[in-house]
PDB file of C-alpha atoms in Angstrom:
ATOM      1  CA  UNK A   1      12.110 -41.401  76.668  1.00  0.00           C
ATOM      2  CA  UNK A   2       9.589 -39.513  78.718  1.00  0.00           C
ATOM      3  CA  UNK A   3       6.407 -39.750  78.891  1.00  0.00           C
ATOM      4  CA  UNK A   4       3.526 -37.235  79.978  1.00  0.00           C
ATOM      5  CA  UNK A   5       0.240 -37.740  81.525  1.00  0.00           C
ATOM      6  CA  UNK A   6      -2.703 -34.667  81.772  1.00  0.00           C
ATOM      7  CA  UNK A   7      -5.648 -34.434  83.835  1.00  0.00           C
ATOM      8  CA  UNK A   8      -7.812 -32.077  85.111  1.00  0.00           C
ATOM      9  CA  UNK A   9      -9.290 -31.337  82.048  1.00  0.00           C
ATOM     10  CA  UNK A  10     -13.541 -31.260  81.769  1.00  0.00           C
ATOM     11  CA  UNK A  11     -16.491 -28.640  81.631  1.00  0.00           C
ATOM     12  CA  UNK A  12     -16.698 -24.953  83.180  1.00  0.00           C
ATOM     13  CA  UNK A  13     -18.741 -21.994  82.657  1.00  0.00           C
ATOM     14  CA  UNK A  14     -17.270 -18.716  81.729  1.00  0.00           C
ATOM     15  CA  UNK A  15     -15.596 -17.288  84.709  1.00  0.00           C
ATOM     16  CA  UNK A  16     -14.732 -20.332  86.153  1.00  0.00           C
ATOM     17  CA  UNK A  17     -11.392 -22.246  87.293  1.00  0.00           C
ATOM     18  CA  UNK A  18      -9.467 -25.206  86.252  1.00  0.00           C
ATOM     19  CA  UNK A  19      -6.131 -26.900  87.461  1.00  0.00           C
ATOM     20  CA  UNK A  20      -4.594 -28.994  84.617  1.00  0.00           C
ATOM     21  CA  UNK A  21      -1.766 -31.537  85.818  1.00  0.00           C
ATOM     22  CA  UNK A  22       1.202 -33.365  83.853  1.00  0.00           C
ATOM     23  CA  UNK A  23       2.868 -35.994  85.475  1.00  0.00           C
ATOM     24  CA  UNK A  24       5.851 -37.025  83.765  1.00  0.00           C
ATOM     25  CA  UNK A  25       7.702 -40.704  84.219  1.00  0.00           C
ATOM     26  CA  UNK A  26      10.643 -42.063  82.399  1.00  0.00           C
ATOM     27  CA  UNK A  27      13.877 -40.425  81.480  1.00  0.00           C
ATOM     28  CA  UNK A  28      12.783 -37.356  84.311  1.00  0.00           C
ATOM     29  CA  UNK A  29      16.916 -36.419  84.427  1.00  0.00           C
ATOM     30  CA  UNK A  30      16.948 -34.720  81.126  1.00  0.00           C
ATOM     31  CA  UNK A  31      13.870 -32.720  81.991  1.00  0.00           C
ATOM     32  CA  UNK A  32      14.742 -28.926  81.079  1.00  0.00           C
ATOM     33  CA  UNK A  33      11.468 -27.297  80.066  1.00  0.00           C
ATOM     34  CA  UNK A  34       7.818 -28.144  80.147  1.00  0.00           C
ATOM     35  CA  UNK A  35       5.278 -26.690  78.293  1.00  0.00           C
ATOM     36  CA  UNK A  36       1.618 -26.167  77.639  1.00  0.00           C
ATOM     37  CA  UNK A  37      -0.266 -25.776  73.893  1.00  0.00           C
ATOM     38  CA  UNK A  38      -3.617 -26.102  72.975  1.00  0.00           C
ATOM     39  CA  UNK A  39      -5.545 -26.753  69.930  1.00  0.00           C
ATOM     40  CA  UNK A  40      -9.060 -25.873  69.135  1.00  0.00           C
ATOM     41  CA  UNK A  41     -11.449 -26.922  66.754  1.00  0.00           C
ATOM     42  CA  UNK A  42     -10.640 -26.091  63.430  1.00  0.00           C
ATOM     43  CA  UNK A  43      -7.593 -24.104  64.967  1.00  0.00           C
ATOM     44  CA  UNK A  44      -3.504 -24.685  64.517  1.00  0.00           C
ATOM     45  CA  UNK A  45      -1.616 -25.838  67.983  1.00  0.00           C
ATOM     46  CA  UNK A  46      -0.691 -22.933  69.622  1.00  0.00           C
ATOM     47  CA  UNK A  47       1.440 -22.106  73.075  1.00  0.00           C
ATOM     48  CA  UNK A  48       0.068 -21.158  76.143  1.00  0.00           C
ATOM     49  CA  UNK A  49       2.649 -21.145  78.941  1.00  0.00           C
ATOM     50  CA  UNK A  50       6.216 -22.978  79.497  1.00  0.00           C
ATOM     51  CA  UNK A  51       8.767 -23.210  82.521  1.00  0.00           C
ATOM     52  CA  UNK A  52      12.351 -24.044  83.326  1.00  0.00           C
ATOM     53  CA  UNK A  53      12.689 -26.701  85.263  1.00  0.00           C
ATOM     54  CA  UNK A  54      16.051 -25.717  87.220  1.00  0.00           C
ATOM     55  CA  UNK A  55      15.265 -22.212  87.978  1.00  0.00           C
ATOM     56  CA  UNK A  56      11.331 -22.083  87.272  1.00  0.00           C
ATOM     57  CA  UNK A  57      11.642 -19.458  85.265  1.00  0.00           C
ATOM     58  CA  UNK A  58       7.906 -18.607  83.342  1.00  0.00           C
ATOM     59  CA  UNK A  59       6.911 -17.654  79.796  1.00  0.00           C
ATOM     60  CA  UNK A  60       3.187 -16.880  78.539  1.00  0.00           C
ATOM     61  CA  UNK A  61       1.186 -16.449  75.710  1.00  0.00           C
ATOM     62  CA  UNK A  62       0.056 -12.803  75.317  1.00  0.00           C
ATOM     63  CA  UNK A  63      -3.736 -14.072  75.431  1.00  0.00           C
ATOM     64  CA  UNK A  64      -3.328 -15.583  78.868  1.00  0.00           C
ATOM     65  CA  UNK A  65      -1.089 -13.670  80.605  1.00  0.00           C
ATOM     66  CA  UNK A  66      -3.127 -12.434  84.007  1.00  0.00           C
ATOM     67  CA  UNK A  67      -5.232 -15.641  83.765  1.00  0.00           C
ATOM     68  CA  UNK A  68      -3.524 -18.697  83.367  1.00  0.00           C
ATOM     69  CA  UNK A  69      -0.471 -19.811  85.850  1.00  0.00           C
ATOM     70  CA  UNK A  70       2.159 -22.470  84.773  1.00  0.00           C
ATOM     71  CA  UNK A  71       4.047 -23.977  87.875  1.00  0.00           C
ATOM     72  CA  UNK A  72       6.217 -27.242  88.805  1.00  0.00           C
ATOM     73  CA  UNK A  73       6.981 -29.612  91.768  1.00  0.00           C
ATOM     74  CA  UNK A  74      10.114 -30.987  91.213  1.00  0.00           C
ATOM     75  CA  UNK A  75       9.479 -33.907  93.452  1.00  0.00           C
ATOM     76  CA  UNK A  76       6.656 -35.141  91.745  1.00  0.00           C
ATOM     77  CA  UNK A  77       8.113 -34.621  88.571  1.00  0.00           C
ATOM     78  CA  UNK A  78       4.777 -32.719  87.619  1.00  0.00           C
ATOM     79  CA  UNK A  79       3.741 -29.526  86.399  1.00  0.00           C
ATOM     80  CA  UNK A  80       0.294 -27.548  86.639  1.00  0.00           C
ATOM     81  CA  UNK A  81      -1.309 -24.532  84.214  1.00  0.00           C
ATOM     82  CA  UNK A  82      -3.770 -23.013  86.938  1.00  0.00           C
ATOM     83  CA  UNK A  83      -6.688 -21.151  84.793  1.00  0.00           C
ATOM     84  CA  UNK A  84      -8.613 -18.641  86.086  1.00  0.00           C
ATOM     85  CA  UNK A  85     -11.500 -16.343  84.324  1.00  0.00           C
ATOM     86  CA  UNK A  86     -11.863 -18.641  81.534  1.00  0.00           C
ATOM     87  CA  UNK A  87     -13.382 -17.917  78.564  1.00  0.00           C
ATOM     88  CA  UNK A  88     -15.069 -19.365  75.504  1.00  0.00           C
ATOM     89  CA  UNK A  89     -12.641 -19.143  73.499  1.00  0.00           C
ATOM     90  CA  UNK A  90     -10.116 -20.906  75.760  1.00  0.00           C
ATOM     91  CA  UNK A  91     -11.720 -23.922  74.626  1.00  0.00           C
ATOM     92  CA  UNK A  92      -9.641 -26.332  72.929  1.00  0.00           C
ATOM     93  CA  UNK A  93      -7.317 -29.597  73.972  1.00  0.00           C
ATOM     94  CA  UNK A  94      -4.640 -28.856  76.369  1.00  0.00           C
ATOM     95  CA  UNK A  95      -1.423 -30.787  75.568  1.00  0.00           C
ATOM     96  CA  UNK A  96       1.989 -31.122  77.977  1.00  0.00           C
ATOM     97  CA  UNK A  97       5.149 -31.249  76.407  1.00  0.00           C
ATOM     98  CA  UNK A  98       8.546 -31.718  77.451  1.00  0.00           C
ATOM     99  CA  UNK A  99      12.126 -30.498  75.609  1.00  0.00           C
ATOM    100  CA  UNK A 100      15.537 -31.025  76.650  1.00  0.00           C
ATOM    101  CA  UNK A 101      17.627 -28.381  75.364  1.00  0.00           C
ATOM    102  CA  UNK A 102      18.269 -25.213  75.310  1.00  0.00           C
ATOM    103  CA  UNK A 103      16.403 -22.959  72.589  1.00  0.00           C
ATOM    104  CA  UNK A 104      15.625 -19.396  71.423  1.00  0.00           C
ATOM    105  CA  UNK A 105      11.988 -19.746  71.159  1.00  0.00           C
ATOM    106  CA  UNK A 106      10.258 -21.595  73.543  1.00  0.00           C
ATOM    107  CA  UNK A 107       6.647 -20.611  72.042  1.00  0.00           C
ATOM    108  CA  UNK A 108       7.320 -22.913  68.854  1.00  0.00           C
ATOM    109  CA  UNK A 109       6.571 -27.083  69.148  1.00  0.00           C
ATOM    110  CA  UNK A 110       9.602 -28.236  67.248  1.00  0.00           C
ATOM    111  CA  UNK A 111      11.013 -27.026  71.048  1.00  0.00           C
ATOM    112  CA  UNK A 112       9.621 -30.151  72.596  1.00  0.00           C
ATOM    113  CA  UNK A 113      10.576 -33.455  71.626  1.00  0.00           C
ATOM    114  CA  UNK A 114       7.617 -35.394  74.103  1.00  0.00           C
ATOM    115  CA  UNK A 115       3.816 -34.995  74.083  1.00  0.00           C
ATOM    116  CA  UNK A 116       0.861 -35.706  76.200  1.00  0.00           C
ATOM    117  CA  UNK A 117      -2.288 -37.155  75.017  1.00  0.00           C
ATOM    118  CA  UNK A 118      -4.270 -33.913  75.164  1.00  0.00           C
ATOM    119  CA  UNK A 119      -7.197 -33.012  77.864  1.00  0.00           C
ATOM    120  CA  UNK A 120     -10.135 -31.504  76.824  1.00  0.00           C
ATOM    121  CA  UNK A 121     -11.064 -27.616  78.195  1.00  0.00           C
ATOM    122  CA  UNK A 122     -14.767 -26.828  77.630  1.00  0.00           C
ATOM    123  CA  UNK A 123     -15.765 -23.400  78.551  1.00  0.00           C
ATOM    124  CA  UNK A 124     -19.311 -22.774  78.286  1.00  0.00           C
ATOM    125  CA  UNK A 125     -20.973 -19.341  77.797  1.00  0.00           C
TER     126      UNK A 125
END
């Protein structure tokens, strides 16, 4: 199993900047991808970014593209979703997940088999 640890999360006024962090610990070896969703209120889970682990390569929701940055250190097993010019409506819980294997759609959650506990994003006009 793996499991997945956020932080960063809190309170920022439109315009502002947030680094979110998910450490992961366990079965690290079968890492492959690592993603970020959120969910806000009253709203489905949706994706926001995701990353290869071998070759880092990036994928982004269409909404955050220009904004939002997903990276990885492979050392510390950890990856980061770097959020820039937020807005109000990019309030919502912030979840990490983790799948090992290969898959067409990477934007979907039945991709990831491990979750984080979710950190709250509050963007305030």
């Amino acid at each position: 199993q793996v499991q997945l640890v956020e932080s960063g999360g809190g309170l920022v006024q439109a315009g502002g900047s947030l680094r979110l962090s998910c450490a992961a610990s366990g079965r690290t070896s079968s890492l492959y991808r690592m993603g970020w969703f959120r969910q806000g209120p009253g709203k489905e889970r949706e994706f926001v970014a995701a990353i290869s682990w071998s070759r880092g390569t990036t994928y982004y929701a269409d909404s955050v593209k220009g904004r939002l940055t997903i990276s990885r250190d492979s050392a510390k097993n950890t990856v980061y979703l770097q959020m820039n010019s937020l807005k109000p409506e990019d309030t919502a819980v912030y979840y990490c997940a983790t799948g090992a294997a290969r898959v067409r759609d990477v934007t979907t959650t039945q991709a990831y088999d491990y979750w984080g506990q979710g950190t709250q994003v509050t963007v305030s006009s």
